Amino acid sequence: MARSHDLDINRREVILAGAATAVASSLPGGAEAQPAALPGASGPSHATVSLTVNGVIREIEVDTRTTLLDLLRENLQLTGTKKGCDHGQCGACTVIVDGRRINSCLSLALMHEGQSITTIEGLGTPDQLHPMQAAFVTHDGYQCGYCTPGQICSAVAVLAEVKADIPSHVTDDLTAPIALTEAEIRERMSGNICRCGAYSNIVEAIVEVAGRRA
Amino acid sequence: MKPFTYERALTPAAAAGAAAATPGARFIAGGTNLLDLMKLQIETPAHLIDVNGLGLDRIEATDDGGLRIGALVRNTDLAADARVRRDYPVLSRALLAGASAQLRNKATTAGNLLQRTRCPYFYDPAQACNKRAPGSGCAALGGYSRQLAVIGVSEACIATHPSDMAVAMRALDAVVETVQPTGTTRKIAIADFHRLPGDTPHIETALEPGELISAVTLPKPVGGRQVYRKVRDRASYAFALVSVAALVQEDGTGRIALGGVAHKPWRVEAAEAELPRGAKAVTERLLAGAKPTPDNAFKVTLVERTLGAVLADGRN
Amino acid sequence: MKFDTPAADNPIDQLKIIGQPVSRIDGPLKTTGTAPYAYERHDVAPNAAHGFVVGATIARGRITALDTSAAEAAPGVVAVVTAANAGPLKKGNNNTALLLAGPEVEHYHQAVALVVADTFEQARAAAALVKVDYAPAEGAFDLAKAMDGAVRPEKGDGMGGAADTAVGDFHGAFAAAPVRLDATYSTPDQTHAMMEPYASTAAWDGDRLTVWTSNQMIEWGRSDLARMLGLPKDRVRLISPYIGGGFGGKLFIRADALLAALGARAAGRPVKVALHRPLIVNNTTHRPATIQRIRIGAGRDGRITAIGHKSWSGDLPGGGLETAVNQTRLLYAGAHRLTAMRLATLHLPEGNAMRAPGEAPGLMALEIAMDEMAEKLGIDPVEFRVLNDTERDPENPDRPFSQRQLVACLRLGAERFGWSRHNPKPGQVREGDQLIGMGMAVGFRNNLLMKSGARVRLDAEGRVTVETAMTDIGTGSYTILAQTAAEMMGVGLDKVRVVLGDSSLPASCGSGGQWGANNATSGVYAACMKLREEVARTLGFNSKEAVFADGEVRAGNRAVPLAQAAGAEGLTAEDTIEYGDLAKRYQQSTFAGHFVEMAVDAATGEARVRRMLAVCAAGRILNPKTARSQVIGAMTMGVGAALFEELAVDTRHGFFVNHDLAGYEVPVHADIPHQEVIFLDETDPTSSPMKAKGVGELGLCGVGAAVANALYNATGVRVRDYPITLDKYIHRLPEVG
């Protein structure tokens, strides 16, 4: 519970801070355009990126082409984040960056300098499940398990987004407070495909966690 | 994905200058479309200029009562902005009808305008496509074209523009503001921003090499009932078969723009004069000269019916 | 253990743990991202190189030149594998086309090369440097055009059955029937679209090959991979503990596994290969499209007198049928019957099994036909089916069904769904701008028996370990095998560990054809029976009297901790369940009633499911929680099949155009409402000692037609070509306004 609460706060700060996030991540002044590529043996197509993953600061030299997803799965061997399509069409690679969920397959690692990444491994462990992970187990909100980390990262973010007053396609009134209905959950979770078809159970899991927190 | 070098730009003018000076350079902001295409080598930039640090991520009131939307404002933030929700709800609705929450969190205002077509032949490098490989032909003509354009098409290309946001902006008479490599700025009306394919479908916008979008401005709110109606096969996370952005005033006048039917957001101002005569009359003007394929002829009927529903809603 | 007489009472019947809705034991791993899938084996294959597959860009023809020099010279490249340098390769027994093309190309995106490099980025970039010249050949790509040249396949339905069957005088009876339906339906090519791409990591140790892969059928896979590479079977080990979805696509060895093995041999180090998503659709297998003609004749009383079902499908030369008429041979009564299947040669990618092959597309057609017939007869669709129920195999009346609770499924389903509110006249119910309709269909899928082995070990702490080469593709195998062992050995679930998916373990039935649960648990049952005897013998109990409960073995007034029997060394037993002829004497099938409510936008035609219910009779339900998940997942796939799933064929160039997850739309959260599933109380003593049957495919069978019938009921427009997208009916909807 504490963990997800922290995420919420993180989320609200980001929303309120808005532009501040981008400014904070820009490079020190001086040159008007600063190459990130390092000179030397690794060549112009490599560069070093420094970011925080699940609370741990990491500084890694990467190929400029390396996506955030491959940085996690290959360089850091955090394989909980899944590669389903590598083209932003499935949501299996969903992670939370500075409080916002994104498709890590459609982002370069280098674009996350100074940012804070939360992956499924950062939410909980088999011995200490995050409430959303526990609810997925209770409600059988998964089958093969491959889309599951992305579903759970999204589900955690959905609750934060509703609290942050971000509307969705099915929000009736854009100017009234948003009610977390099942229709809202379904629409907001639609960027995470589950071919096993656990949707009905996933919604129940999210409703349970949302209810507990309300 | 071909190897490329990467830099982070710190000012818009520096970014535009670097782009003009570096062969094969491209800007990257959200990256949700560019990286997708780079993985397939449909886009092969030699150099990427990361513009995320340019500070163009604010939404500000303009002197004439409108809004200036920074090029880097994320789709989520634009849709959630209280002023947009209150004064330009058609824009919020269009944004929220597009993509998924994950993509909207990353995708930017400028990037959304610059999305490339989702034509499956464009996406398959083994197939002929004048947009991807000028002069190679159009495999979509005579192929699977259910999702593709019905109006403004050419013998060279029947692709559609995939954006929802741009359709609402077209109805709102948005203006695109840019910075050129020389540092000068210019304003391009949204009507002139996207091009029809003609015989150069690879040239999709009025932007010149190195030119960077800095903002999109909206004129002061025009009120009225605002609707964005997107019709798609599955209920979410899908591109439009057709979409209708409508601003309907109490006196029955209004503006209509369509998505999913053309190479650009489709609006024919003259057709709006037909609004009092109903959806059929408007559609006849809007889609006059349509050249659908057998696969997508249904879109003409669908536009009329969707518009009919939108207008009926507006009367309620 | 040979199972050749119907099961009597046995320890499973205690139902202390079996039959309980326990949560998956692999849940904590899957929900924390710590369950390792095939491409993620940094633990066992560190420093694996990355392989990227190059696919052919023609549908048919020959490679005339293949230049890999630029790729080989690219940064980081370790090896480039092509048919020219791979050495002799045989085709797998379960493949129709070769997994590595050259010089012949048999289908679009058939692999022509694997580029292996130190990193994924390097391999992908270098793969684009492989230059291939082709001499394309003409091909047949359009089923509608090829069906006239289709033939009756020599190998029948491919599963030991005939392509054609006939009983009585179909033509005479049909012509004489007072009420007749003669309609043609079509179902499209579909793709499995499992979320985990086909993926393998391969490593050689001398001439021994280990492949961590994503495969439903370990034993088939090991045999076929050994065959392809010309190795003795015992030199190949397949390990597949977690599978990110299969749905039939991962029944067989595919290019990822073969090319990873070849790449690792060429590179001299482990290599991992995942098929990139845009390649998967055309590189791998798909469910073939069908065209189906159904004729039903009935008396005015609603009794079917003649039923005929003919289906056409296509495949590559040497391929097989989509067996879409099979359920029609068994489902409804009727004295005069005719079924036939014809196979056309198509040069599209390889057709093969996808969840409920045969029945899924077959029922999509048959159950619309039944709906149409009910309407012609003026009989309620539920009643029409009840009227034509049969307790015996209608083609072989001497053969009874082992259990057939179809009528009960339909009656209970109708009651729970509120079917009495169904308006038999379509297009009548409107709520605001929505047209509302209800539809139903029957689900039917046979139960299949496959031998399956397992080993169980008891250790000195009283813990039980189950080991079998069974797989868990999301079906819940880990959990139900643990439940089986716990029930049999009288221990808690927390005392049971299950190890799966390794070809070095006892061969198992694997996961396919909804046979996994019943057969794999029966294999564990057999091994546990042996272990119980060992325990009893060791402790000096009469095994017939011994009761295994609460971690103890009891007989008379004596109770001994189970652990005591294990001793320091532990006790091990291994056995295989094998079957006699019960499945021949009794037709073993599973049944369902599917009920769906749809809302269709009266203006735009957008169709959305509002309610879904399935009532299933499928033998003993081993775990109601995981079984329910199987059914709701299948129902979801059925919604996709009804409403939007279709591989679009480019009939000029011979490939599936929409070959990614944006172009091929599968259902998303917003498409699926809360789903209800009811399992009827049933045990089937003829199926196995578990008295269970399959359920994972039953859940799909009939759903598409229930959706189609509901859509018709809402709109009044009958569409016989799947998927039922709005372009097929919008012009016939009432005027807007």
PDB file of N, CA, C and O in Angstrom, chain C residues 547-590:
ATOM      1  N   VAL C 547      -4.757 -44.615   4.076  1.00  0.00           N
ATOM      2  CA  VAL C 547      -5.368 -43.318   3.777  1.00  0.00           C
ATOM      3  C   VAL C 547      -4.284 -42.259   3.861  1.00  0.00           C
ATOM      4  O   VAL C 547      -3.550 -42.192   4.857  1.00  0.00           O
ATOM      5  N   PHE C 548      -4.187 -41.449   2.817  1.00  0.00           N
ATOM      6  CA  PHE C 548      -3.189 -40.368   2.796  1.00  0.00           C
ATOM      7  C   PHE C 548      -3.916 -39.067   3.082  1.00  0.00           C
ATOM      8  O   PHE C 548      -4.727 -38.617   2.277  1.00  0.00           O
ATOM      9  N   ALA C 549      -3.635 -38.488   4.235  1.00  0.00           N
ATOM     10  CA  ALA C 549      -4.330 -37.249   4.598  1.00  0.00           C
ATOM     11  C   ALA C 549      -3.510 -36.475   5.616  1.00  0.00           C
ATOM     12  O   ALA C 549      -2.818 -37.078   6.457  1.00  0.00           O
ATOM     13  N   ASP C 550      -3.586 -35.163   5.520  1.00  0.00           N
ATOM     14  CA  ASP C 550      -2.954 -34.275   6.500  1.00  0.00           C
ATOM     15  C   ASP C 550      -1.474 -34.577   6.701  1.00  0.00           C
ATOM     16  O   ASP C 550      -0.952 -34.491   7.818  1.00  0.00           O
ATOM     17  N   GLY C 551      -0.798 -34.989   5.661  1.00  0.00           N
ATOM     18  CA  GLY C 551       0.641 -35.248   5.759  1.00  0.00           C
ATOM     19  C   GLY C 551       0.967 -36.562   6.441  1.00  0.00           C
ATOM     20  O   GLY C 551       2.114 -36.798   6.809  1.00  0.00           O
ATOM     21  N   GLU C 552      -0.078 -37.361   6.601  1.00  0.00           N
ATOM     22  CA  GLU C 552       0.137 -38.659   7.259  1.00  0.00           C
ATOM     23  C   GLU C 552      -0.393 -39.789   6.393  1.00  0.00           C
ATOM     24  O   GLU C 552      -1.220 -39.582   5.514  1.00  0.00           O
ATOM     25  N   VAL C 553       0.079 -40.983   6.727  1.00  0.00           N
ATOM     26  CA  VAL C 553      -0.498 -42.190   6.147  1.00  0.00           C
ATOM     27  C   VAL C 553      -1.149 -42.942   7.309  1.00  0.00           C
ATOM     28  O   VAL C 553      -0.535 -43.135   8.354  1.00  0.00           O
ATOM     29  N   ARG C 554      -2.410 -43.292   7.097  1.00  0.00           N
ATOM     30  CA  ARG C 554      -3.129 -43.938   8.193  1.00  0.00           C
ATOM     31  C   ARG C 554      -3.748 -45.236   7.726  1.00  0.00           C
ATOM     32  O   ARG C 554      -4.205 -45.343   6.592  1.00  0.00           O
ATOM     33  N   ALA C 555      -3.770 -46.185   8.637  1.00  0.00           N
ATOM     34  CA  ALA C 555      -4.534 -47.416   8.412  1.00  0.00           C
ATOM     35  C   ALA C 555      -4.841 -47.970   9.790  1.00  0.00           C
ATOM     36  O   ALA C 555      -3.953 -47.997  10.658  1.00  0.00           O
ATOM     37  N   GLY C 556      -6.078 -48.370   9.960  1.00  0.00           N
ATOM     38  CA  GLY C 556      -6.476 -48.845  11.290  1.00  0.00           C
ATOM     39  C   GLY C 556      -6.208 -47.751  12.312  1.00  0.00           C
ATOM     40  O   GLY C 556      -6.558 -46.594  12.106  1.00  0.00           O
ATOM     41  N   ASN C 557      -5.525 -48.090  13.390  1.00  0.00           N
ATOM     42  CA  ASN C 557      -5.262 -47.081  14.406  1.00  0.00           C
ATOM     43  C   ASN C 557      -3.831 -46.558  14.333  1.00  0.00           C
ATOM     44  O   ASN C 557      -3.327 -45.941  15.244  1.00  0.00           O
ATOM     45  N   ARG C 558      -3.186 -46.859  13.216  1.00  0.00           N
ATOM     46  CA  ARG C 558      -1.793 -46.436  13.062  1.00  0.00           C
ATOM     47  C   ARG C 558      -1.694 -45.240  12.116  1.00  0.00           C
ATOM     48  O   ARG C 558      -2.338 -45.213  11.080  1.00  0.00           O
ATOM     49  N   ALA C 559      -0.934 -44.223  12.492  1.00  0.00           N
ATOM     50  CA  ALA C 559      -0.719 -43.058  11.634  1.00  0.00           C
ATOM     51  C   ALA C 559       0.762 -42.722  11.631  1.00  0.00           C
ATOM     52  O   ALA C 559       1.375 -42.599  12.696  1.00  0.00           O
ATOM     53  N   VAL C 560       1.303 -42.583  10.451  1.00  0.00           N
ATOM     54  CA  VAL C 560       2.745 -42.312  10.330  1.00  0.00           C
ATOM     55  C   VAL C 560       2.921 -41.089   9.439  1.00  0.00           C
ATOM     56  O   VAL C 560       2.269 -40.981   8.398  1.00  0.00           O
ATOM     57  N   PRO C 561       3.793 -40.139   9.844  1.00  0.00           N
ATOM     58  CA  PRO C 561       4.048 -39.001   8.944  1.00  0.00           C
ATOM     59  C   PRO C 561       4.553 -39.490   7.587  1.00  0.00           C
ATOM     60  O   PRO C 561       5.408 -40.393   7.525  1.00  0.00           O
ATOM     61  N   LEU C 562       4.034 -38.881   6.571  1.00  0.00           N
ATOM     62  CA  LEU C 562       4.418 -39.259   5.205  1.00  0.00           C
ATOM     63  C   LEU C 562       5.924 -39.148   5.023  1.00  0.00           C
ATOM     64  O   LEU C 562       6.554 -39.992   4.369  1.00  0.00           O
ATOM     65  N   ALA C 563       6.504 -38.126   5.612  1.00  0.00           N
ATOM     66  CA  ALA C 563       7.931 -37.877   5.438  1.00  0.00           C
ATOM     67  C   ALA C 563       8.762 -39.078   5.899  1.00  0.00           C
ATOM     68  O   ALA C 563       9.831 -39.340   5.350  1.00  0.00           O
ATOM     69  N   GLN C 564       8.235 -39.778   6.860  1.00  0.00           N
ATOM     70  CA  GLN C 564       8.995 -40.904   7.417  1.00  0.00           C
ATOM     71  C   GLN C 564       9.238 -41.971   6.358  1.00  0.00           C
ATOM     72  O   GLN C 564      10.271 -42.642   6.368  1.00  0.00           O
ATOM     73  N   ALA C 565       8.294 -42.112   5.452  1.00  0.00           N
ATOM     74  CA  ALA C 565       8.453 -43.127   4.404  1.00  0.00           C
ATOM     75  C   ALA C 565       9.571 -42.759   3.452  1.00  0.00           C
ATOM     76  O   ALA C 565      10.209 -43.634   2.853  1.00  0.00           O
ATOM     77  N   ALA C 566       9.808 -41.441   3.311  1.00  0.00           N
ATOM     78  CA  ALA C 566      10.780 -41.002   2.317  1.00  0.00           C
ATOM     79  C   ALA C 566      12.191 -41.390   2.711  1.00  0.00           C
ATOM     80  O   ALA C 566      13.017 -41.722   1.852  1.00  0.00           O
ATOM     81  N   GLY C 567      12.456 -41.337   4.009  1.00  0.00           N
ATOM     82  CA  GLY C 567      13.823 -41.574   4.446  1.00  0.00           C
ATOM     83  C   GLY C 567      14.739 -40.500   3.911  1.00  0.00           C
ATOM     84  O   GLY C 567      14.301 -39.530   3.284  1.00  0.00           O
ATOM     85  N   ALA C 568      15.985 -40.628   4.150  1.00  0.00           N
ATOM     86  CA  ALA C 568      16.955 -39.618   3.726  1.00  0.00           C
ATOM     87  C   ALA C 568      17.054 -39.548   2.213  1.00  0.00           C
ATOM     88  O   ALA C 568      17.260 -38.489   1.626  1.00  0.00           O
ATOM     89  N   GLU C 569      16.914 -40.650   1.569  1.00  0.00           N
ATOM     90  CA  GLU C 569      17.076 -40.727   0.110  1.00  0.00           C
ATOM     91  C   GLU C 569      15.849 -40.225  -0.648  1.00  0.00           C
ATOM     92  O   GLU C 569      15.946 -39.819  -1.782  1.00  0.00           O
ATOM     93  N   GLY C 570      14.717 -40.303   0.000  1.00  0.00           N
ATOM     94  CA  GLY C 570      13.482 -39.956  -0.676  1.00  0.00           C
ATOM     95  C   GLY C 570      12.935 -41.128  -1.473  1.00  0.00           C
ATOM     96  O   GLY C 570      13.620 -42.135  -1.674  1.00  0.00           O
ATOM     97  N   LEU C 571      11.708 -40.996  -1.875  1.00  0.00           N
ATOM     98  CA  LEU C 571      11.066 -42.035  -2.688  1.00  0.00           C
ATOM     99  C   LEU C 571      10.640 -41.411  -4.019  1.00  0.00           C
ATOM    100  O   LEU C 571      10.192 -40.268  -4.053  1.00  0.00           O
ATOM    101  N   THR C 572      10.780 -42.153  -5.080  1.00  0.00           N
ATOM    102  CA  THR C 572      10.419 -41.647  -6.403  1.00  0.00           C
ATOM    103  C   THR C 572       9.555 -42.674  -7.123  1.00  0.00           C
ATOM    104  O   THR C 572       9.797 -43.883  -7.010  1.00  0.00           O
ATOM    105  N   ALA C 573       8.566 -42.188  -7.838  1.00  0.00           N
ATOM    106  CA  ALA C 573       7.760 -43.082  -8.687  1.00  0.00           C
ATOM    107  C   ALA C 573       7.465 -42.375 -10.003  1.00  0.00           C
ATOM    108  O   ALA C 573       7.298 -41.154 -10.041  1.00  0.00           O
ATOM    109  N   GLU C 574       7.439 -43.165 -11.033  1.00  0.00           N
ATOM    110  CA  GLU C 574       7.158 -42.590 -12.355  1.00  0.00           C
ATOM    111  C   GLU C 574       6.166 -43.486 -13.066  1.00  0.00           C
ATOM    112  O   GLU C 574       6.242 -44.717 -12.972  1.00  0.00           O
ATOM    113  N   ASP C 575       5.236 -42.880 -13.760  1.00  0.00           N
ATOM    114  CA  ASP C 575       4.290 -43.701 -14.532  1.00  0.00           C
ATOM    115  C   ASP C 575       3.699 -42.855 -15.659  1.00  0.00           C
ATOM    116  O   ASP C 575       3.859 -41.632 -15.688  1.00  0.00           O
ATOM    117  N   THR C 576       3.040 -43.544 -16.541  1.00  0.00           N
ATOM    118  CA  THR C 576       2.397 -42.900 -17.681  1.00  0.00           C
ATOM    119  C   THR C 576       0.963 -43.383 -17.750  1.00  0.00           C
ATOM    120  O   THR C 576       0.714 -44.580 -17.594  1.00  0.00           O
ATOM    121  N   ILE C 577       0.053 -42.458 -17.957  1.00  0.00           N
ATOM    122  CA  ILE C 577      -1.333 -42.868 -18.195  1.00  0.00           C
ATOM    123  C   ILE C 577      -1.460 -43.222 -19.671  1.00  0.00           C
ATOM    124  O   ILE C 577      -0.975 -42.503 -20.540  1.00  0.00           O
ATOM    125  N   GLU C 578      -2.042 -44.391 -19.914  1.00  0.00           N
ATOM    126  CA  GLU C 578      -2.319 -44.793 -21.297  1.00  0.00           C
ATOM    127  C   GLU C 578      -3.768 -45.241 -21.353  1.00  0.00           C
ATOM    128  O   GLU C 578      -4.343 -45.602 -20.330  1.00  0.00           O
ATOM    129  N   TYR C 579      -4.312 -45.214 -22.533  1.00  0.00           N
ATOM    130  CA  TYR C 579      -5.752 -45.409 -22.638  1.00  0.00           C
ATOM    131  C   TYR C 579      -6.125 -46.627 -23.472  1.00  0.00           C
ATOM    132  O   TYR C 579      -5.426 -46.970 -24.435  1.00  0.00           O
ATOM    133  N   GLY C 580      -7.209 -47.253 -23.080  1.00  0.00           N
ATOM    134  CA  GLY C 580      -7.776 -48.339 -23.866  1.00  0.00           C
ATOM    135  C   GLY C 580      -8.739 -47.790 -24.907  1.00  0.00           C
ATOM    136  O   GLY C 580      -8.478 -46.735 -25.498  1.00  0.00           O
ATOM    137  N   ASP C 581      -9.839 -48.487 -25.085  1.00  0.00           N
ATOM    138  CA  ASP C 581     -10.745 -48.096 -26.176  1.00  0.00           C
ATOM    139  C   ASP C 581     -12.015 -47.390 -25.705  1.00  0.00           C
ATOM    140  O   ASP C 581     -12.994 -47.322 -26.427  1.00  0.00           O
ATOM    141  N   LEU C 582     -11.975 -46.850 -24.491  1.00  0.00           N
ATOM    142  CA  LEU C 582     -13.199 -46.189 -23.986  1.00  0.00           C
ATOM    143  C   LEU C 582     -13.648 -45.044 -24.885  1.00  0.00           C
ATOM    144  O   LEU C 582     -14.844 -44.824 -25.076  1.00  0.00           O
ATOM    145  N   ALA C 583     -12.667 -44.350 -25.448  1.00  0.00           N
ATOM    146  CA  ALA C 583     -13.032 -43.206 -26.292  1.00  0.00           C
ATOM    147  C   ALA C 583     -13.618 -43.673 -27.626  1.00  0.00           C
ATOM    148  O   ALA C 583     -14.258 -42.885 -28.324  1.00  0.00           O
ATOM    149  N   LYS C 584     -13.363 -44.924 -27.967  1.00  0.00           N
ATOM    150  CA  LYS C 584     -14.002 -45.452 -29.176  1.00  0.00           C
ATOM    151  C   LYS C 584     -15.414 -45.928 -28.860  1.00  0.00           C
ATOM    152  O   LYS C 584     -16.338 -45.743 -29.650  1.00  0.00           O
ATOM    153  N   ARG C 585     -15.551 -46.519 -27.684  1.00  0.00           N
ATOM    154  CA  ARG C 585     -16.875 -47.040 -27.307  1.00  0.00           C
ATOM    155  C   ARG C 585     -17.842 -45.905 -26.944  1.00  0.00           C
ATOM    156  O   ARG C 585     -19.042 -46.027 -27.143  1.00  0.00           O
ATOM    157  N   TYR C 586     -17.302 -44.883 -26.374  1.00  0.00           N
ATOM    158  CA  TYR C 586     -18.131 -43.728 -25.987  1.00  0.00           C
ATOM    159  C   TYR C 586     -17.621 -42.493 -26.704  1.00  0.00           C
ATOM    160  O   TYR C 586     -16.411 -42.278 -26.783  1.00  0.00           O
ATOM    161  N   GLN C 587     -18.518 -41.711 -27.219  1.00  0.00           N
ATOM    162  CA  GLN C 587     -18.113 -40.421 -27.765  1.00  0.00           C
ATOM    163  C   GLN C 587     -17.949 -39.444 -26.609  1.00  0.00           C
ATOM    164  O   GLN C 587     -18.916 -39.134 -25.911  1.00  0.00           O
ATOM    165  N   GLN C 588     -16.715 -39.004 -26.417  1.00  0.00           N
ATOM    166  CA  GLN C 588     -16.444 -38.076 -25.310  1.00  0.00           C
ATOM    167  C   GLN C 588     -16.372 -36.658 -25.867  1.00  0.00           C
ATOM    168  O   GLN C 588     -15.489 -36.346 -26.663  1.00  0.00           O
ATOM    169  N   SER C 589     -17.293 -35.850 -25.447  1.00  0.00           N
ATOM    170  CA  SER C 589     -17.343 -34.480 -25.957  1.00  0.00           C
ATOM    171  C   SER C 589     -17.672 -33.521 -24.819  1.00  0.00           C
ATOM    172  O   SER C 589     -18.131 -33.929 -23.760  1.00  0.00           O
ATOM    173  N   THR C 590     -17.415 -32.257 -25.099  1.00  0.00           N
ATOM    174  CA  THR C 590     -17.775 -31.212 -24.131  1.00  0.00           C
ATOM    175  C   THR C 590     -18.779 -30.266 -24.792  1.00  0.00           C
ATOM    176  O   THR C 590     -18.778 -30.099 -26.012  1.00  0.00           O
TER     177      THR C 590
END
